Coordinates of C-alpha atoms in Angstrom, one line a residue:
M24 CA -16.6 -19.2 -3.2
D25 CA -20.1 -20.3 -3.0
R26 CA -22.6 -18.0 -1.1
R27 CA -24.5 -19.3 1.9
P28 CA -28.1 -20.2 1.3
G29 CA -30.4 -17.1 1.9
L30 CA -32.1 -14.3 0.3
S31 CA -29.9 -12.3 -2.2
A32 CA -29.6 -8.5 -1.9
R33 CA -31.5 -8.2 -5.2
L34 CA -34.4 -10.3 -3.9
K35 CA -34.4 -8.4 -0.6
L36 CA -34.6 -5.0 -2.4
T37 CA -37.4 -6.4 -4.7
L38 CA -39.4 -7.5 -1.7
S39 CA -38.7 -4.1 0.0
Y40 CA -40.1 -2.3 -3.1
A41 CA -43.1 -4.5 -3.4
G42 CA -43.9 -4.3 0.3
F43 CA -43.5 -0.5 0.2
L44 CA -46.0 -0.3 -2.7
A45 CA -48.5 -2.6 -0.9
V46 CA -48.2 -0.6 2.3
A47 CA -48.7 2.7 0.4
G48 CA -51.8 1.1 -1.4
A49 CA -53.2 0.0 1.9
L50 CA -52.8 3.5 3.4
L51 CA -54.4 5.0 0.4
L52 CA -57.4 2.8 0.8
A53 CA -57.6 3.5 4.4
V54 CA -57.5 7.1 3.7
V55 CA -60.4 6.7 1.4
W56 CA -62.3 4.8 4.0
A57 CA -61.6 7.3 6.7
Y58 CA -62.3 10.4 4.9
L59 CA -64.9 9.4 2.2
L60 CA -66.9 6.2 2.9
R61 CA -67.4 6.8 6.5
Y62 CA -69.4 9.9 5.7
V63 CA -71.7 8.2 3.3
P64 CA -75.1 7.4 5.2
D65 CA -75.7 3.8 5.5
N66 CA -79.5 3.9 4.7
P67 CA -81.7 3.2 1.6
Q68 CA -81.8 6.8 0.7
G69 CA -77.9 7.2 0.6
L70 CA -76.4 10.7 0.5
L71 CA -78.8 13.7 0.3
G72 CA -81.7 11.2 -0.2
I73 CA -80.3 9.6 -3.3
S74 CA -78.6 6.3 -3.8
P75 CA -76.1 4.8 -3.8
N76 CA -75.5 4.3 0.0
R77 CA -72.4 3.1 1.9
Y78 CA -73.3 -0.6 1.5
L79 CA -73.4 -0.3 -2.3
L80 CA -70.2 1.9 -2.5
V81 CA -68.3 -0.7 -0.3
H82 CA -69.3 -3.7 -2.3
T83 CA -68.5 -1.8 -5.5
F84 CA -65.2 -0.4 -4.4
A85 CA -63.8 -3.5 -2.6
P86 CA -63.3 -5.6 -5.6
A87 CA -61.7 -2.8 -7.5
A88 CA -59.5 -2.1 -4.5
A89 CA -58.5 -5.7 -4.3
V90 CA -57.5 -5.7 -8.0
A91 CA -55.5 -2.5 -7.6
M92 CA -53.7 -4.0 -4.6
A93 CA -52.9 -7.1 -6.6
F94 CA -51.6 -5.0 -9.5
L95 CA -49.5 -2.9 -7.1
L96 CA -48.0 -6.0 -5.6
V97 CA -47.2 -7.5 -9.0
F98 CA -45.9 -4.2 -10.3
G99 CA -43.8 -3.8 -7.2
L100 CA -42.2 -7.2 -7.6
V101 CA -41.4 -6.9 -11.3
G102 CA -40.4 -3.3 -11.2
G103 CA -38.5 -3.8 -8.0
W104 CA -36.6 -6.8 -9.5
I105 CA -35.6 -4.7 -12.5
L106 CA -34.7 -1.6 -10.5
A107 CA -32.7 -3.7 -8.0
G108 CA -30.8 -5.4 -10.9
R109 CA -29.9 -2.0 -12.5
M110 CA -28.8 -0.6 -9.1
L111 CA -26.7 -3.7 -8.1
A112 CA -25.1 -4.1 -11.6
P113 CA -21.8 -2.2 -10.4
L114 CA -21.6 -4.6 -7.4
T115 CA -21.7 -7.4 -9.9
R116 CA -18.7 -6.0 -11.8
I117 CA -16.9 -5.4 -8.5
R118 CA -17.5 -8.9 -7.5
D119 CA -16.3 -10.4 -10.7
A120 CA -13.1 -8.3 -10.5
A121 CA -12.6 -9.5 -6.8
R122 CA -12.9 -13.0 -8.0
T123 CA -10.5 -12.5 -10.8
A124 CA -8.0 -10.9 -8.3
G125 CA -8.5 -13.9 -6.0
T126 CA -7.2 -16.2 -8.7
G127 CA -4.0 -14.3 -8.8
S128 CA -4.6 -12.0 -11.7
L129 CA -4.1 -8.4 -10.3
S130 CA -3.9 -6.6 -13.7
H131 CA -7.7 -6.5 -14.1
R132 CA -9.4 -3.2 -13.5
I133 CA -13.1 -2.2 -13.3
R134 CA -12.7 1.3 -14.6
M135 CA -16.4 2.2 -14.1
T136 CA -17.3 5.2 -16.2
D137 CA -20.8 5.9 -14.8
R138 CA -21.7 9.0 -12.9
R139 CA -19.9 9.5 -9.7
D140 CA -21.8 7.9 -6.8
E141 CA -21.1 5.4 -3.9
F142 CA -20.6 2.5 -6.4
R143 CA -18.2 4.6 -8.5
E144 CA -16.1 5.6 -5.4
L145 CA -16.1 1.9 -4.3
S146 CA -15.0 0.8 -7.8
D147 CA -12.2 3.5 -7.9
A148 CA -11.0 2.5 -4.5
F149 CA -11.0 -1.2 -5.5
D150 CA -9.0 -0.3 -8.6
S151 CA -6.5 1.7 -6.6
M152 CA -6.1 -1.2 -4.2
L153 CA -5.5 -3.6 -7.1
G154 CA -2.8 -1.3 -8.5
Q155 CA -1.0 -1.0 -5.2
L156 CA -1.2 -4.8 -4.7
E157 CA 0.0 -5.5 -8.2
S158 CA 3.0 -3.0 -7.6
H159 CA 3.8 -4.5 -4.2
V160 CA 3.7 -8.1 -5.4
A161 CA 5.9 -7.2 -8.5
E162 CA 8.3 -5.5 -6.1
Q163 CA 8.5 -8.5 -3.9
Q164 CA 9.0 -10.8 -6.8
R165 CA 11.8 -8.7 -8.0
F166 CA 13.3 -8.6 -4.6
A167 CA 13.1 -12.3 -4.1
A168 CA 14.7 -12.9 -7.5
N169 CA 17.5 -10.5 -6.8
A170 CA 18.1 -11.7 -3.2
S171 CA 18.3 -15.3 -4.6
H172 CA 20.8 -14.2 -7.2
E173 CA 22.9 -12.2 -4.8
L174 CA 23.0 -15.0 -2.3
R175 CA 23.7 -17.6 -5.0
T176 CA 26.8 -15.7 -6.1
P177 CA 28.9 -16.1 -3.0
L178 CA 27.8 -19.7 -2.5
A179 CA 28.8 -20.6 -6.1
I180 CA 32.1 -18.9 -5.6
S181 CA 32.7 -20.8 -2.4
R182 CA 31.8 -24.0 -4.2
T183 CA 34.3 -23.2 -7.0
L184 CA 37.1 -22.5 -4.6
L185 CA 36.5 -25.8 -2.7
D186 CA 36.4 -27.8 -6.0
V187 CA 39.7 -26.2 -7.0
A188 CA 41.2 -27.0 -3.6
R189 CA 40.0 -30.6 -3.8
K190 CA 41.3 -31.1 -7.3
D191 CA 44.6 -29.4 -6.5
P192 CA 45.9 -30.4 -3.0
T193 CA 49.1 -28.5 -3.5
R194 CA 47.4 -25.1 -3.8
D195 CA 48.1 -22.5 -1.2
R196 CA 45.6 -23.1 1.6
G197 CA 46.2 -19.7 3.2
E198 CA 45.1 -17.9 0.0
L199 CA 42.1 -20.3 -0.3
I200 CA 41.1 -19.6 3.3
E201 CA 41.4 -15.8 2.9
R202 CA 39.3 -15.9 -0.2
L203 CA 36.6 -18.1 1.4
Y204 CA 36.6 -15.7 4.5
E205 CA 35.9 -12.7 2.1
V206 CA 33.1 -14.5 0.3
N207 CA 31.5 -15.7 3.5
T208 CA 31.7 -12.3 5.0
R209 CA 29.9 -10.8 2.0
A210 CA 27.2 -13.4 2.3
I211 CA 26.8 -12.7 6.0
D212 CA 26.6 -9.1 5.3
L213 CA 24.0 -9.6 2.7
T214 CA 21.9 -11.9 4.9
E215 CA 22.0 -9.4 7.7
A216 CA 20.9 -6.6 5.4
L217 CA 18.1 -8.7 4.1
L218 CA 16.9 -9.5 7.7
L219 CA 17.1 -5.8 8.6
L220 CA 15.2 -4.7 5.5
S221 CA 12.5 -7.3 6.3
R222 CA 12.3 -6.2 9.8
G223 CA 11.7 -2.6 8.7
D224 CA 9.1 -3.6 6.3
R225 CA 7.2 -5.5 9.0
G226 CA 7.4 -2.5 11.5
T227 CA 7.9 -4.9 14.4
F228 CA 10.0 -3.0 16.8
T229 CA 9.8 -1.2 20.2
R230 CA 9.5 2.6 20.0
E231 CA 11.4 4.8 22.3
G232 CA 12.8 8.4 22.3
V233 CA 15.7 8.8 20.0
D234 CA 17.8 11.9 19.1
L235 CA 18.8 12.0 15.6
S236 CA 21.6 14.4 16.4
L237 CA 23.3 11.9 18.7
L238 CA 23.0 9.2 16.1
A239 CA 24.5 11.4 13.5
E240 CA 27.5 12.1 15.8
E241 CA 28.0 8.4 16.5
A242 CA 27.9 7.6 12.8
A243 CA 30.3 10.3 12.1
E244 CA 32.7 9.1 14.8
T245 CA 32.4 5.5 13.5
L246 CA 33.1 6.4 9.9
L247 CA 35.7 9.1 10.5
P248 CA 38.6 6.7 9.6
L249 CA 36.9 6.1 6.2
A250 CA 36.6 9.9 5.7
E251 CA 40.2 10.5 6.6
Q252 CA 41.3 7.7 4.3
R253 CA 39.5 9.2 1.3
R254 CA 40.5 12.8 2.4
I255 CA 36.8 13.8 2.8
T256 CA 35.7 16.5 5.2
L257 CA 32.9 15.2 7.5
D258 CA 30.9 17.7 9.5
V259 CA 27.9 17.4 11.7
T260 CA 25.9 20.5 12.3
G261 CA 22.5 21.4 13.7
G262 CA 20.7 20.7 17.0
A263 CA 18.6 18.2 18.7
A264 CA 16.1 16.3 16.6
P265 CA 14.0 14.1 18.8
A266 CA 12.2 11.2 17.1
D267 CA 10.0 8.2 18.3
G268 CA 11.2 4.8 17.0
S269 CA 13.7 2.1 17.2
A270 CA 17.2 3.3 18.1
E271 CA 18.8 0.3 16.3
L272 CA 16.9 0.8 13.1
L273 CA 17.4 4.7 13.2
S274 CA 21.1 4.3 13.9
R275 CA 21.5 1.9 10.9
M276 CA 19.5 4.5 8.7
V277 CA 21.8 7.3 9.6
T278 CA 25.0 5.1 9.3
N279 CA 23.9 4.0 5.8
L280 CA 23.3 7.6 4.7
V281 CA 26.7 8.9 5.9
Q282 CA 28.5 5.9 4.6
N283 CA 26.7 6.1 1.2
A284 CA 27.7 9.9 1.1
L285 CA 31.4 9.0 1.8
V286 CA 31.7 6.1 -0.7
H287 CA 29.9 7.8 -3.5
N288 CA 31.9 11.0 -3.4
L289 CA 34.9 12.7 -5.1
P290 CA 38.0 10.6 -5.3
C291 CA 39.8 13.2 -3.1
G292 CA 39.0 16.4 -1.4
G293 CA 35.3 15.9 -1.2
A294 CA 32.8 16.9 1.7
V295 CA 29.9 15.4 3.6
T296 CA 27.6 17.5 5.7
V297 CA 25.2 16.0 8.2
H298 CA 22.5 18.4 9.6
T299 CA 19.9 17.8 12.2
E300 CA 17.1 20.0 13.4
A301 CA 13.6 20.1 14.8
D302 CA 11.0 21.6 12.5
G303 CA 7.7 21.9 14.6
D304 CA 6.3 18.4 14.9
T305 CA 8.9 17.0 12.6
S306 CA 12.5 16.0 13.1
V307 CA 14.8 16.6 10.1
L308 CA 18.1 14.9 9.1
R309 CA 19.9 16.2 6.0
V310 CA 23.0 14.5 4.5
E311 CA 24.7 16.3 1.6
N312 CA 27.8 15.3 -0.2
T313 CA 29.9 16.2 -3.2
G314 CA 30.3 14.0 -6.2
P315 CA 29.6 13.4 -9.8
A316 CA 26.4 14.6 -11.3
L317 CA 23.6 12.2 -11.2
P318 CA 20.7 12.1 -13.7
P319 CA 17.2 12.3 -12.1
E320 CA 16.1 9.1 -13.6
L321 CA 18.9 7.3 -11.8
V322 CA 18.3 9.1 -8.5
A323 CA 14.6 7.8 -8.7
T324 CA 15.7 4.1 -8.6
L325 CA 18.4 4.4 -5.8
T326 CA 16.0 3.3 -3.1
E327 CA 15.1 0.1 -5.0
P328 CA 16.7 -3.1 -3.6
F329 CA 19.8 -4.3 -5.5
R330 CA 19.5 -1.3 -8.0
R331 CA 23.0 0.2 -8.7
G332 CA 23.6 2.9 -11.3
T333 CA 26.7 2.5 -13.5
E334 CA 28.2 5.5 -12.0
R335 CA 27.7 4.3 -8.4
V336 CA 29.2 0.8 -8.7
R337 CA 32.3 0.2 -6.3
T338 CA 34.7 -2.5 -6.5
D339 CA 36.7 -1.8 -3.3
E340 CA 36.0 -3.0 0.3
H341 CA 33.0 -0.8 0.5
A342 CA 31.2 -2.1 -2.4
G343 CA 28.1 -3.1 -0.4
V344 CA 25.2 -5.2 -1.6
G345 CA 22.9 -2.7 -3.1
L346 CA 20.6 -2.4 0.0
G347 CA 21.9 0.6 1.7
L348 CA 19.3 3.3 0.5
A349 CA 16.6 0.4 0.2
I350 CA 17.1 -0.1 4.1
V351 CA 17.0 3.6 4.6
Q352 CA 13.6 3.8 2.7
S353 CA 12.3 0.8 4.6
V354 CA 13.2 2.3 8.1
V355 CA 11.8 5.7 7.1
R356 CA 8.5 4.2 6.0
A357 CA 8.2 2.0 9.1
H358 CA 8.5 5.2 11.2
D359 CA 5.9 7.0 9.2
G360 CA 8.4 9.5 7.7
S361 CA 9.4 10.7 4.3
L362 CA 12.7 10.4 2.3
D363 CA 13.7 12.9 -0.5
L364 CA 16.7 12.6 -2.7
V365 CA 17.5 15.7 -4.7
P366 CA 20.5 15.8 -7.1
R367 CA 22.1 19.1 -7.4
P368 CA 23.5 20.6 -10.7
A369 CA 26.9 20.9 -9.2
G370 CA 27.0 17.1 -8.8
D371 CA 26.1 16.7 -5.1
L372 CA 23.2 14.8 -3.7
L373 CA 20.9 16.1 -0.9
V374 CA 19.1 13.4 1.2
T375 CA 16.4 14.6 3.5
V376 CA 14.7 12.4 6.1
R377 CA 11.6 13.8 7.9
L378 CA 10.3 11.8 10.9
P379 CA 7.5 12.5 13.3
A380 CA 8.9 14.3 16.4
A381 CA 8.9 12.5 19.7
P382 CA 6.0 13.7 22.0

């Protein structure tokens, strides 16, 4: 992008340096005149009856002063230009890095190694911003690719079923309709999850007072048939935990956590504990379940969209689309909270959500 016509910062600094030297020289000459020449008598005998007098001193001193002023001006311009160039050199590197980033290349870093000053701090902040942008863009690209793949799968299955039905009119239409219904339901669930995830990332929602303990009880009541089906004990403990946010998003967050704890549990005889409490200016929600041991490197990826560990893949009706914990992470981030996933040596997983308490 071309800069608008005008004085550059380097030229402005140069003129400032030269002007400062010129003013300083003029003040020095004024001081000489005020405190020296004015006391020299202006008569033929001069000072103490000997020459030179003021007239001769002024006419002798004036040309030398003019030469000195001209030298100061030239010296100020040349020296100021060099000094300004050296001082503004870090800005040139930052400008070049910004232009490189503007072309779409976010991998470039300035990595300034000079002594720590304002330019070094600006450079480090710019490098940090580029790193975050690169990570965010890469995450969005992976998400778009995975979402496209996940959405394409049910559409491809539907097309295959329709092709089979068109080529074989004698095929059982009831079975075809049932399979199409299942595939369509999965596509709708995936689309709704993507929309909810996008809404949480944008943070466009109306805030209101929400009690996490009530949401936990509602989620437990809704998912109680699933817990009974799997013979899992589901307990809700603790007290009120008021938070400020979207009731719909926070409800989905709690439901996702409880459902995830039920689905990824022991085949039979497991347990899920949901605990809520107020801790000062923070509202806390803890969900703990039993289950197989999880390696820490797997737990670190569970909140990424469409990331499913081998041990956590389900093939039943509660398989999900790989966005459960990603939605939780998005909702927590949109509410300025924190999400911690801690695997236990015994095989259980402790999930802790901390949200700012409602005023």
